[in-house]
Amino acid sequence: MRKGPSWFNVVSITLGFVFLYLPILLLVVYSFNESRLVTVWAGFSTKWYGEMLRNQALMDAAWVTVRVALLSASVATVLGTLGAVTLTRFGRFPGRTMFSGMIYAPLVMPDVILGLSLLLMFVAVGLDRGFWTVVLAHTTFTMCYVAVVVQSRLVAFDRDLEEAAMDLGCPPMKTFFLITLPIILPAVVAGWMLAFTLSLDDLVIASFATGPGATTLPMKIYSQVRLGVTPEINAVSTVLIVIVTIGVIIASVTTKRQEVARQKAERMAAAAP
Amino acid sequence: MGQKTLGPVRRSFAPWLDPQAKPLIRFENVTKRFGDFVAVDDLSIDIYEREFFALLGPSGCGKTTLLRMLAGFETPTEGRILLDGKDVSRVPPYRRPVNMMFQSYALFPHMSVEANIAFGLKQDGMPKADIAARVEEMLKLVKLEQFAKRRPHQLSGGQRQRVALARSLAKRPRVLLLDEPLGALDKKLREATQFELTDLQQELGMTFVIVTHDQEEAMTVADRIAVMDHGKMVQVATPSEIYEQPASRYVADFIGDINMIEGRIEASGEGRTRFRSEALGLTADVLDATPIGVGETSWLAIRPEKVSVSHEPPADTSVNAVEGEVWDIGYLGDVSIYHVRLAGGKTIKATRANVTRLIERPITWDDKVWLSWSPDAALVLAA
Amino acid sequence: MSDISESAGHKANPLRWLVVAIPYLWLLVFFLAPFFIVFKISLSQVAIAMPPYVPAFDLAAGISRFFADLKELTFSNYLWLTEDALYWKSYLSSVGIALVSTLILLAIGFPVAYGMARSPKAWRPTLLMLVILPFWTSFLIRVYAWIGILKKEGLLNQFLLWVGAINEPLTIINTNTAVYIGIVYSYLPFMILPLYASLEKLDETLLEAASDLGCPPTKAFWLITFPLALPGVIAGSFLCFIPIVGEFVIPDLLGGSETMMIGKTLWSEFFNNRDWPVSSAVAVLLLLILVVPIVVFQNSQMKAMEAGK
């Protein structure tokens, strides 16, 4: 039996990753194109980044998006964590099936349905659409992602730790904050990051939920893209890609480093008498 | 099995024999159901102060559920649990003067050894200086002084086990509960730790309740053992009583190795019983009174180490003897096990200590041999 | 064995039910209730006003009014959907496109996931991160990147002309082909991740055992590897199929007038025609199509969760 990858494995991985990364790479490369025609290379230039920074509407939209994402991700993290605790620590209470249904459904529900239904509700209760309705909408769909991420950590969580704390005199609520939360914190942070980027990316739900004066960056990009490809959008995209990439790499390198340190300590402890 | 820790004081310790003694823990007709499953079935038991009490049984027999009810993680469906005469059945775990050492140790991974040990004391709002002193005392007790600042993952298995022990002892609980405390250790370390545990219990004068599925462990550490099966107590007695006077075939079979021969009571009286197995053509005298009536089906139970094997029939006619053929020999180093097949087809096991280093065994495969045992070696059990 | 709700002592604190109540109420108000409103509005008549519909019934107006309204309830929007070929054609075409793209995704995703699972252990975290990374980068941007590639004067045509494979630039953008490319590209990580998760768990010794018992590698793949990867195949397929049916951004940006997808129809019905009742009816029907796959998907997810315990 072969242990390593065969030539077929190597070729499929290579082709797969070329397919995944080539378009992004081209997009980044052409953001440094001198020409206004995106597809004709006319020399290196960073002028589109300057254009982008001078585009007040674009910058306003970016600022709105960041504020929406920060707010909705933070609320969604609290709600989603509570939801995950509900799913894993409260047994079979009445209505649990419906609750888990409401947690899982938004993960696959088409955005157009989520967006439309939220908008119609905002109108029905007479809520003025704008910044806050986008925050509400984003909180609702991202909290489900947070709940799933945190839940999978809580399921793997050693319940003995919570029982040990209670056995030593710690009431349940305090146990959650002293024992459970610090241990599942990486999952909670990952949930927050996921919620943040999902909010940052969302076009469809925001388009439905928003009102005058609250245009998010994806909406701005979308309306410009419909008019045609511009190097300025390439520049914005590149900035977003770089930020997300750096974030993901930092997150995975730190977890990896912690993991390596932990394994090393474990090996040393095992070697000790 | 060495019992080096059992001093004279220990031997006379038997509060369960004293009708005046007040139990520290009392289970009163406790039943615990999980849906349709009955984990603990109408069970009553008294456990006394300073006792080292073992709950022994196969997995699923309800021993862990019993322990968890004592800790407060489960509530009895019926019945009461009394601690110091007070009903604690519905007191939450964090308000009970009872601490538990978990099978998984359940050390908090984000806290140092010190912080783990101090955790319970902090919950009680003990002054800082007192906490520090107690933690130091505990670290000394389990010989981990130089590991105070380490995290659990930086410790070996044996060290973690000691931190878990120190943490559960730090609050000086009325009762220490131990859930398979040595299950994760390798055999050598486990045996050494068993003796450390008994020493510690003696030294601290505390009440320990241990759950284990390892009969040797239970016999080594405990004053009394409760053998459990399907949520019921089958027998509660001292280790030697459990081994030598098992109350039922289940207990006899669960503790150690035993030969069981089916037959009938031929005669009984004056503290003696005559047992007869037609199938094996065997008649045996047992120096034991039995409540089983004459003619009823019963079982002759005898431990392999109490059966002798020889080429000649025993000279003493008061000794029970039966002839057979050596079918198999298992060499275990310290002892050899002889599987001897009787005329009726039944195989009886007999062990012999290998007292010399002779490789050639005087008794070998296919030899015609005599098995013999004295009347006080066997006992008769009901069907 | 014990959940907090069953254990002793916790009953004392009713405040802990807040933990359940807060997310529960939030989802009831912001997720479930809106669906009823969508359903209600789908039964209303369109009007030129703000909001642009005449309410079908209004509980605030009292019970008698409610019953009066009930009589006026109209399924005309749904009738309209069945009469106009545009709607049912776009339903069919959405499901068709989703099915075909799920199969393509499976065909592309499986070899990649399989290759990753069989790569040296040291590489795997890096490969995994490379799959996850596009998932974190904006969907819109990734679709946008393809416009520049697929355009008539785009990079793909430039390349093919330069190589000499074609003489005339191909028309790819604004066709269904472009939509397939966009969908496969965007959803590939969603397919690879669950496949990789189940393939990575596969015990190498199983294949060794099969080979030891006389099974050649290709046969072993179909008899051992594939059946054991089936949970991943199912999860990945649902994870892609369901959202693709309702996809809007990809058909809108890459597709043309021939591309009919229900998400796009709903969007234009809502934003261009401002017909809220009809778009609500479209949403209700879309939900009905997806209810079965969503429930099946949830059950399999929950089972996986339980098994994880």
Coordinates of N, CA, C and O in Angstrom, one line a residue, chain C residues 142-290:
Chain C
R142 N -15.0 37.3 -5.0 CA -14.6 36.2 -5.8 C -15.4 36.0 -7.0 O -14.9 35.5 -8.1
V143 N -16.7 36.3 -7.0 CA -17.5 36.3 -8.2 C -17.0 37.4 -9.2 O -16.9 37.1 -10.4
Y144 N -16.8 38.5 -8.6 CA -16.3 39.7 -9.4 C -15.1 39.3 -10.2 O -14.9 39.7 -11.3
A145 N -14.2 38.6 -9.5 CA -12.9 38.3 -10.1 C -13.1 37.5 -11.4 O -12.3 37.7 -12.4
W146 N -14.2 36.8 -11.5 CA -14.4 36.0 -12.8 C -14.9 36.9 -13.9 O -14.7 36.5 -15.1
I147 N -15.5 38.0 -13.6 CA -15.9 38.9 -14.7 C -14.8 39.3 -15.6 O -14.8 39.1 -16.8
G148 N -13.7 39.7 -14.9 CA -12.5 40.1 -15.7 C -11.9 39.0 -16.5 O -11.2 39.2 -17.5
I149 N -12.1 37.7 -16.0 CA -11.5 36.6 -16.7 C -12.4 36.2 -17.9 O -11.9 35.9 -18.9
L150 N -13.7 36.2 -17.7 CA -14.6 35.6 -18.6 C -15.1 36.5 -19.7 O -15.7 36.1 -20.7
K151 N -14.8 37.8 -19.5 CA -15.3 38.8 -20.5 C -14.8 38.5 -21.9 O -13.9 37.8 -22.1
K152 N -15.5 39.1 -22.9 CA -15.2 38.9 -24.2 C -13.7 39.3 -24.5 O -12.9 38.6 -25.1
E153 N -13.3 40.5 -23.9 CA -11.9 40.9 -24.1 C -11.1 40.5 -22.8 O -10.1 41.1 -22.5
G154 N -11.7 39.5 -22.1 CA -11.1 39.1 -20.8 C -9.9 38.3 -20.9 O -9.4 37.9 -22.0
L155 N -9.3 37.9 -19.7 CA -8.0 37.3 -19.7 C -8.1 35.9 -20.3 O -7.1 35.5 -20.9
L156 N -9.2 35.2 -20.1 CA -9.2 33.8 -20.7 C -9.2 33.8 -22.2 O -8.4 33.1 -22.8
N157 N -10.0 34.7 -22.8 CA -10.0 34.8 -24.2 C -8.6 35.3 -24.7 O -8.1 34.8 -25.7
Q158 N -8.0 36.3 -24.0 CA -6.7 36.8 -24.4 C -5.7 35.6 -24.5 O -4.9 35.4 -25.4
F159 N -5.8 34.8 -23.4 CA -4.9 33.7 -23.3 C -5.1 32.7 -24.4 O -4.1 32.2 -25.0
L160 N -6.4 32.3 -24.6 CA -6.7 31.3 -25.6 C -6.3 31.8 -27.0 O -5.8 31.0 -27.8
L161 N -6.5 33.1 -27.3 CA -6.1 33.6 -28.6 C -4.6 33.6 -28.7 O -4.0 33.3 -29.8
W162 N -3.9 33.9 -27.7 CA -2.4 34.0 -27.7 C -1.9 32.6 -27.9 O -0.9 32.4 -28.7
V163 N -2.5 31.6 -27.3 CA -2.0 30.2 -27.5 C -2.4 29.7 -28.9 O -1.7 28.9 -29.4
G164 N -3.4 30.3 -29.4 CA -3.8 29.9 -30.8 C -4.9 28.8 -30.7 O -5.2 28.2 -31.7
A165 N -5.5 28.6 -29.6 CA -6.5 27.6 -29.5 C -7.8 28.0 -30.2 O -8.6 27.2 -30.6
I166 N -8.0 29.3 -30.2 CA -9.2 29.9 -30.9 C -8.8 31.0 -31.8 O -7.8 31.6 -31.6
N167 N -9.7 31.3 -32.7 CA -9.5 32.5 -33.6 C -10.3 33.6 -33.2 O -10.0 34.8 -33.4
E168 N -11.5 33.3 -32.8 CA -12.5 34.3 -32.4 C -12.6 34.3 -30.8 O -12.6 33.2 -30.3
P169 N -12.8 35.4 -30.2 CA -13.1 35.3 -28.7 C -14.4 34.6 -28.4 O -15.4 34.8 -29.2
L170 N -14.4 33.7 -27.4 CA -15.6 33.0 -27.0 C -16.5 33.9 -26.2 O -16.0 34.8 -25.5
T171 N -17.8 33.6 -26.3 CA -18.7 34.4 -25.5 C -19.0 33.5 -24.3 O -19.7 32.5 -24.4
I172 N -18.5 33.8 -23.1 CA -18.7 33.0 -22.0 C -19.5 33.8 -20.9 O -20.5 33.3 -20.4
I173 N -19.1 35.0 -20.7 CA -19.9 35.8 -19.7 C -21.3 36.0 -20.2 O -21.6 36.0 -21.4
N174 N -22.2 36.1 -19.2 CA -23.6 36.2 -19.5 C -24.2 35.0 -20.2 O -25.2 35.1 -20.9
T175 N -23.6 33.8 -19.9 CA -24.2 32.6 -20.3 C -24.3 31.7 -19.1 O -23.7 32.0 -18.1
N176 N -25.0 30.6 -19.3 CA -25.1 29.6 -18.2 C -23.8 29.0 -17.9 O -23.5 28.6 -16.7
T177 N -22.9 28.9 -18.9 CA -21.5 28.3 -18.6 C -20.8 29.2 -17.5 O -20.3 28.6 -16.6
A178 N -20.9 30.5 -17.7 CA -20.3 31.4 -16.7 C -20.9 31.2 -15.3 O -20.2 31.2 -14.3
V179 N -22.3 31.0 -15.3 CA -22.9 30.7 -14.0 C -22.4 29.5 -13.4 O -22.1 29.4 -12.2
Y180 N -22.2 28.4 -14.2 CA -21.7 27.1 -13.6 C -20.3 27.3 -13.1 O -20.0 26.9 -12.0
I181 N -19.5 28.0 -13.9 CA -18.1 28.3 -13.4 C -18.1 29.0 -12.1 O -17.4 28.7 -11.1
G182 N -18.9 30.1 -12.0 CA -19.0 30.9 -10.8 C -19.5 30.1 -9.6 O -18.9 30.2 -8.5
I183 N -20.5 29.3 -9.9 CA -21.0 28.5 -8.7 C -20.0 27.5 -8.2 O -19.7 27.3 -7.1
V184 N -19.4 26.7 -9.2 CA -18.4 25.7 -8.8 C -17.3 26.4 -8.1 O -16.8 25.9 -7.0
Y185 N -16.8 27.5 -8.6 CA -15.7 28.2 -7.9 C -16.1 28.6 -6.5 O -15.4 28.4 -5.6
S186 N -17.3 29.2 -6.4 CA -17.6 29.8 -5.1 C -17.9 28.7 -4.0 O -17.7 28.9 -2.8
Y187 N -18.5 27.6 -4.5 CA -18.9 26.6 -3.5 C -17.9 25.5 -3.3 O -18.2 24.6 -2.5
L188 N -16.8 25.5 -4.0 CA -15.9 24.4 -3.9 C -15.4 24.1 -2.5 O -15.4 23.0 -2.0
P189 N -15.0 25.2 -1.7 CA -14.6 24.9 -0.3 C -15.7 24.2 0.5 O -15.4 23.4 1.3
F190 N -17.0 24.6 0.2 CA -18.1 24.0 1.0 C -18.1 22.5 0.7 O -18.6 21.7 1.5
M191 N -17.7 22.1 -0.5 CA -17.8 20.7 -0.8 C -16.5 20.0 -0.3 O -16.6 18.9 0.2
I192 N -15.4 20.6 -0.4 CA -14.1 19.9 0.0 C -14.1 19.7 1.5 O -13.7 18.6 1.9
L193 N -14.5 20.7 2.3 CA -14.3 20.6 3.7 C -15.0 19.3 4.3 O -14.4 18.5 5.0
P194 N -16.3 19.1 4.1 CA -16.9 17.9 4.7 C -16.4 16.6 4.1 O -16.2 15.6 4.8
L195 N -16.0 16.6 2.8 CA -15.4 15.4 2.2 C -14.1 15.1 2.8 O -13.8 14.0 3.2
Y196 N -13.3 16.2 3.0 CA -12.0 16.0 3.6 C -12.1 15.5 5.1 O -11.4 14.6 5.5
A197 N -13.1 16.0 5.8 CA -13.3 15.6 7.2 C -13.6 14.1 7.3 O -13.1 13.5 8.2
S198 N -14.4 13.6 6.3 CA -14.7 12.2 6.5 C -13.6 11.3 5.9 O -13.3 10.2 6.4
L199 N -12.9 11.8 4.9 CA -11.8 11.0 4.3 C -10.6 11.0 5.2 O -9.9 10.0 5.3
E200 N -10.4 12.1 6.0 CA -9.2 12.1 6.8 C -9.3 11.2 8.0 O -8.3 10.6 8.5
K201 N -10.6 10.9 8.4 CA -10.8 10.0 9.5 C -10.6 8.5 9.1 O -10.4 7.6 9.9
L202 N -10.6 8.3 7.8 CA -10.5 6.9 7.3 C -9.2 6.3 7.7 O -8.1 6.8 7.5
D203 N -9.3 5.1 8.3 CA -8.2 4.4 8.8 C -7.5 3.7 7.7 O -8.0 2.9 6.9
E204 N -6.2 4.0 7.5 CA -5.3 3.5 6.4 C -5.3 2.0 6.5 O -5.2 1.3 5.5
T205 N -5.3 1.4 7.7 CA -5.2 0.0 7.8 C -6.4 -0.8 7.2 O -6.2 -1.9 6.8
L206 N -7.5 -0.1 7.0 CA -8.7 -0.7 6.4 C -8.3 -1.1 4.9 O -8.6 -2.1 4.4
L207 N -7.6 -0.1 4.3 CA -7.2 -0.3 2.9 C -6.1 -1.4 2.8 O -6.1 -2.3 1.9
E208 N -5.3 -1.4 3.8 CA -4.2 -2.5 3.9 C -4.9 -3.8 4.1 O -4.5 -4.8 3.5
A209 N -5.9 -3.9 4.9 CA -6.6 -5.1 5.2 C -7.3 -5.6 3.9 O -7.2 -6.8 3.5
A210 N -7.9 -4.7 3.2 CA -8.6 -5.0 1.9 C -7.6 -5.6 0.9 O -7.8 -6.6 0.3
S211 N -6.5 -4.9 0.8 CA -5.4 -5.3 -0.1 C -4.9 -6.7 0.3 O -4.6 -7.6 -0.5
D212 N -4.7 -6.9 1.6 CA -4.3 -8.2 2.2 C -5.2 -9.3 1.8 O -4.8 -10.4 1.6
L213 N -6.5 -9.0 1.8 CA -7.5 -10.0 1.5 C -7.8 -10.1 0.0 O -8.7 -10.8 -0.4
G214 N -6.9 -9.5 -0.8 CA -6.9 -9.7 -2.2 C -7.7 -8.7 -3.1 O -8.2 -9.0 -4.2
C215 N -8.0 -7.5 -2.5 CA -8.8 -6.6 -3.2 C -7.9 -5.5 -3.9 O -7.1 -4.9 -3.2
P216 N -7.9 -5.4 -5.2 CA -7.1 -4.4 -5.9 C -7.5 -3.0 -5.5 O -8.6 -2.7 -5.1
P217 N -6.5 -2.0 -5.6 CA -6.7 -0.7 -5.1 C -8.0 0.0 -5.6 O -8.7 0.6 -4.9
T218 N -8.2 -0.1 -6.9 CA -9.4 0.6 -7.5 C -10.7 0.0 -6.9 O -11.6 0.8 -6.6
K219 N -10.7 -1.3 -6.8 CA -11.9 -1.9 -6.2 C -12.1 -1.5 -4.8 O -13.2 -1.2 -4.3
A220 N -10.9 -1.4 -4.1 CA -10.9 -1.1 -2.6 C -11.5 0.3 -2.5 O -12.2 0.6 -1.5
F221 N -11.2 1.2 -3.4 CA -11.7 2.6 -3.4 C -13.2 2.5 -3.3 O -13.9 3.2 -2.5
W222 N -13.8 1.8 -4.2 CA -15.3 1.7 -4.3 C -15.9 0.9 -3.2 O -17.1 1.2 -2.8
L223 N -15.2 -0.1 -2.7 CA -15.8 -0.9 -1.7 C -15.5 -0.4 -0.3 O -16.3 -0.7 0.6
I224 N -14.4 0.3 -0.1 CA -14.1 0.7 1.3 C -14.1 2.3 1.4 O -14.9 2.8 2.2
T225 N -13.3 3.0 0.6 CA -13.2 4.4 0.8 C -14.5 5.1 0.5 O -14.9 5.9 1.4
F226 N -15.1 4.9 -0.6 CA -16.3 5.7 -0.9 C -17.4 5.5 0.1 O -18.0 6.5 0.5
P227 N -17.8 4.2 0.4 CA -18.9 4.1 1.4 C -18.6 4.8 2.7 O -19.5 5.4 3.3
L228 N -17.3 4.7 3.1 CA -17.0 5.4 4.4 C -17.0 6.9 4.3 O -17.1 7.6 5.3
A229 N -16.8 7.4 3.1 CA -16.8 8.9 2.9 C -18.2 9.4 2.6 O -18.4 10.6 2.5
L230 N -19.2 8.5 2.6 CA -20.6 8.8 2.2 C -21.2 10.0 3.1 O -21.8 10.9 2.5
P231 N -21.0 9.9 4.4 CA -21.5 11.0 5.2 C -21.0 12.4 4.7 O -21.7 13.3 4.7
G232 N -19.7 12.4 4.4 CA -19.1 13.7 3.8 C -19.7 14.1 2.5 O -20.0 15.2 2.3
V233 N -20.0 13.1 1.7 CA -20.6 13.3 0.4 C -22.0 13.9 0.5 O -22.3 14.9 -0.1
I234 N -22.7 13.3 1.5 CA -24.1 13.8 1.7 C -24.1 15.2 2.3 O -24.7 16.1 1.8
A235 N -23.3 15.4 3.3 CA -23.2 16.7 3.9 C -22.8 17.8 2.9 O -23.4 18.8 2.8
G236 N -21.7 17.5 2.1 CA -21.2 18.4 1.2 C -22.3 18.8 0.1 O -22.5 19.9 -0.3
S237 N -23.0 17.7 -0.4 CA -24.0 17.9 -1.4 C -25.1 18.8 -0.9 O -25.5 19.8 -1.6
F238 N -25.6 18.6 0.3 CA -26.7 19.4 0.8 C -26.2 20.8 1.0 O -26.9 21.8 0.7
L239 N -25.0 20.9 1.6 CA -24.4 22.2 1.9 C -24.3 23.1 0.7 O -24.3 24.3 0.7
C240 N -24.1 22.5 -0.5 CA -24.0 23.2 -1.8 C -25.4 23.4 -2.4 O -25.8 24.4 -2.8
F241 N -26.1 22.2 -2.5 CA -27.3 22.2 -3.3 C -28.3 23.3 -2.8 O -28.9 24.1 -3.6
I242 N -28.6 23.3 -1.5 CA -29.6 24.2 -0.9 C -29.4 25.6 -1.2 O -30.3 26.3 -1.8
P243 N -28.2 26.2 -0.9 CA -28.1 27.6 -1.1 C -28.0 27.9 -2.6 O -28.3 29.0 -3.1
I244 N -27.5 27.0 -3.4 CA -27.3 27.2 -4.9 C -28.7 27.5 -5.5 O -28.9 28.4 -6.3
V245 N -29.7 26.7 -5.1 CA -31.1 26.9 -5.6 C -31.5 28.3 -5.5 O -32.1 28.9 -6.4
G246 N -31.2 28.9 -4.3 CA -31.7 30.3 -4.1 C -30.6 31.3 -4.4 O -30.7 32.5 -4.0
E247 N -29.6 31.0 -5.2 CA -28.4 31.9 -5.4 C -28.9 33.1 -6.2 O -29.7 33.0 -7.1
F248 N -28.4 34.2 -5.8 CA -28.7 35.5 -6.5 C -27.5 36.1 -7.2 O -27.5 36.4 -8.4
V249 N -26.4 36.3 -6.4 CA -25.3 37.1 -6.9 C -24.6 36.5 -8.2 O -24.4 37.3 -9.1
I250 N -24.4 35.2 -8.2 CA -23.7 34.6 -9.3 C -24.5 34.7 -10.6 O -24.0 35.2 -11.6
P251 N -25.8 34.3 -10.6 CA -26.6 34.4 -11.9 C -26.7 35.9 -12.3 O -26.8 36.2 -13.5
D252 N -26.8 36.8 -11.3 CA -27.0 38.2 -11.6 C -25.7 38.8 -12.3 O -25.8 39.5 -13.2
L253 N -24.6 38.4 -11.7 CA -23.3 39.1 -12.2 C -22.8 38.3 -13.4 O -22.2 38.9 -14.3
L254 N -22.9 37.0 -13.4 CA -22.2 36.2 -14.5 C -23.2 35.8 -15.6 O -22.8 35.5 -16.7
G255 N -24.5 35.6 -15.2 CA -25.5 35.0 -16.1 C -26.0 36.1 -17.0 O -25.8 37.3 -16.8
G256 N -26.7 35.6 -18.0 CA -27.3 36.6 -19.0 C -28.8 36.5 -18.9 O -29.4 36.0 -18.0
S257 N -29.5 37.0 -20.0 CA -30.9 37.0 -20.0 C -31.5 35.5 -20.0 O -32.6 35.3 -19.6
E258 N -30.7 34.6 -20.6 CA -31.2 33.2 -20.7 C -31.1 32.5 -19.3 O -31.8 31.5 -19.1
T259 N -30.3 33.1 -18.4 CA -30.2 32.4 -17.1 C -31.4 32.7 -16.3 O -31.6 33.9 -15.9
M260 N -32.1 31.7 -15.9 CA -33.3 31.9 -15.1 C -33.0 31.2 -13.7 O -32.9 30.0 -13.7
M261 N -32.9 32.0 -12.7 CA -32.8 31.4 -11.4 C -33.7 32.2 -10.5 O -33.9 33.4 -10.6
I262 N -34.3 31.4 -9.5 CA -35.4 31.9 -8.8 C -35.0 33.1 -7.8 O -35.8 34.0 -7.6
G263 N -33.7 33.0 -7.4 CA -33.3 34.1 -6.5 C -33.2 35.4 -7.3 O -33.6 36.4 -6.7
K264 N -32.8 35.3 -8.5 CA -32.7 36.5 -9.3 C -34.1 37.0 -9.6 O -34.4 38.2 -9.6
T265 N -35.0 36.1 -9.9 CA -36.4 36.5 -10.2 C -37.0 37.2 -9.0 O -37.7 38.3 -9.1
L266 N -36.8 36.6 -7.8 CA -37.3 37.2 -6.6 C -36.8 38.7 -6.4 O -37.5 39.6 -6.1
W267 N -35.5 38.8 -6.6 CA -34.8 40.1 -6.5 C -35.4 41.1 -7.4 O -35.7 42.2 -7.0
S268 N -35.5 40.7 -8.7 CA -36.0 41.7 -9.6 C -37.5 42.0 -9.4 O -37.9 43.2 -9.6
E269 N -38.3 41.0 -9.0 CA -39.7 41.2 -8.7 C -39.8 42.2 -7.5 O -40.6 43.1 -7.5
F270 N -38.8 42.2 -6.6 CA -38.9 43.0 -5.4 C -38.3 44.4 -5.7 O -39.0 45.4 -5.4
F271 N -37.1 44.4 -6.2 CA -36.4 45.7 -6.3 C -36.8 46.5 -7.6 O -36.8 47.7 -7.6
N272 N -37.0 45.7 -8.7 CA -37.3 46.4 -10.0 C -38.8 46.6 -10.2 O -39.3 47.7 -10.5
N273 N -39.6 45.6 -9.9 CA -41.1 45.7 -10.1 C -41.8 46.2 -8.9 O -43.0 46.5 -8.9
R274 N -41.1 46.2 -7.7 CA -41.7 46.5 -6.4 C -43.0 45.8 -6.2 O -43.9 46.4 -5.6
D275 N -43.1 44.6 -6.6 CA -44.3 43.8 -6.3 C -44.0 42.9 -5.1 O -43.5 41.8 -5.3
W276 N -44.2 43.4 -3.9 CA -43.9 42.7 -2.7 C -44.7 41.4 -2.6 O -44.2 40.4 -2.2
P277 N -46.0 41.5 -2.8 CA -46.8 40.2 -2.7 C -46.3 39.1 -3.6 O -46.2 38.0 -3.1
V278 N -46.0 39.4 -4.8 CA -45.6 38.3 -5.7 C -44.2 37.8 -5.3 O -44.0 36.6 -5.2
S279 N -43.3 38.7 -4.9 CA -42.0 38.2 -4.5 C -42.1 37.4 -3.2 O -41.4 36.5 -3.0
S280 N -43.1 37.8 -2.3 CA -43.3 36.9 -1.1 C -43.8 35.6 -1.5 O -43.4 34.5 -1.0
A281 N -44.7 35.5 -2.5 CA -45.2 34.2 -3.0 C -44.1 33.4 -3.6 O -44.0 32.2 -3.3
V282 N -43.2 34.1 -4.3 CA -42.0 33.4 -4.9 C -41.2 32.8 -3.7 O -40.7 31.6 -3.8
A283 N -41.0 33.6 -2.7 CA -40.2 33.1 -1.5 C -40.8 31.9 -0.9 O -40.1 31.0 -0.5
V284 N -42.2 32.0 -0.7 CA -42.9 30.9 0.0 C -42.7 29.6 -0.9 O -42.4 28.5 -0.3
L285 N -42.8 29.7 -2.2 CA -42.7 28.5 -3.0 C -41.2 28.0 -3.0 O -41.0 26.8 -3.0
L286 N -40.3 28.9 -3.0 CA -38.9 28.5 -2.9 C -38.6 27.8 -1.6 O -37.9 26.7 -1.6
L287 N -39.2 28.3 -0.6 CA -39.0 27.7 0.7 C -39.6 26.3 0.7 O -39.0 25.3 1.2
L288 N -40.8 26.1 0.1 CA -41.4 24.8 0.0 C -40.5 23.8 -0.7 O -40.4 22.6 -0.3
I289 N -39.9 24.3 -1.8 CA -39.0 23.4 -2.6 C -37.8 22.9 -1.6 O -37.4 21.8 -1.7
L290 N -37.4 23.8 -0.8 CA -36.2 23.6 0.0 C -36.4 22.9 1.3 O -35.5 22.4 1.9

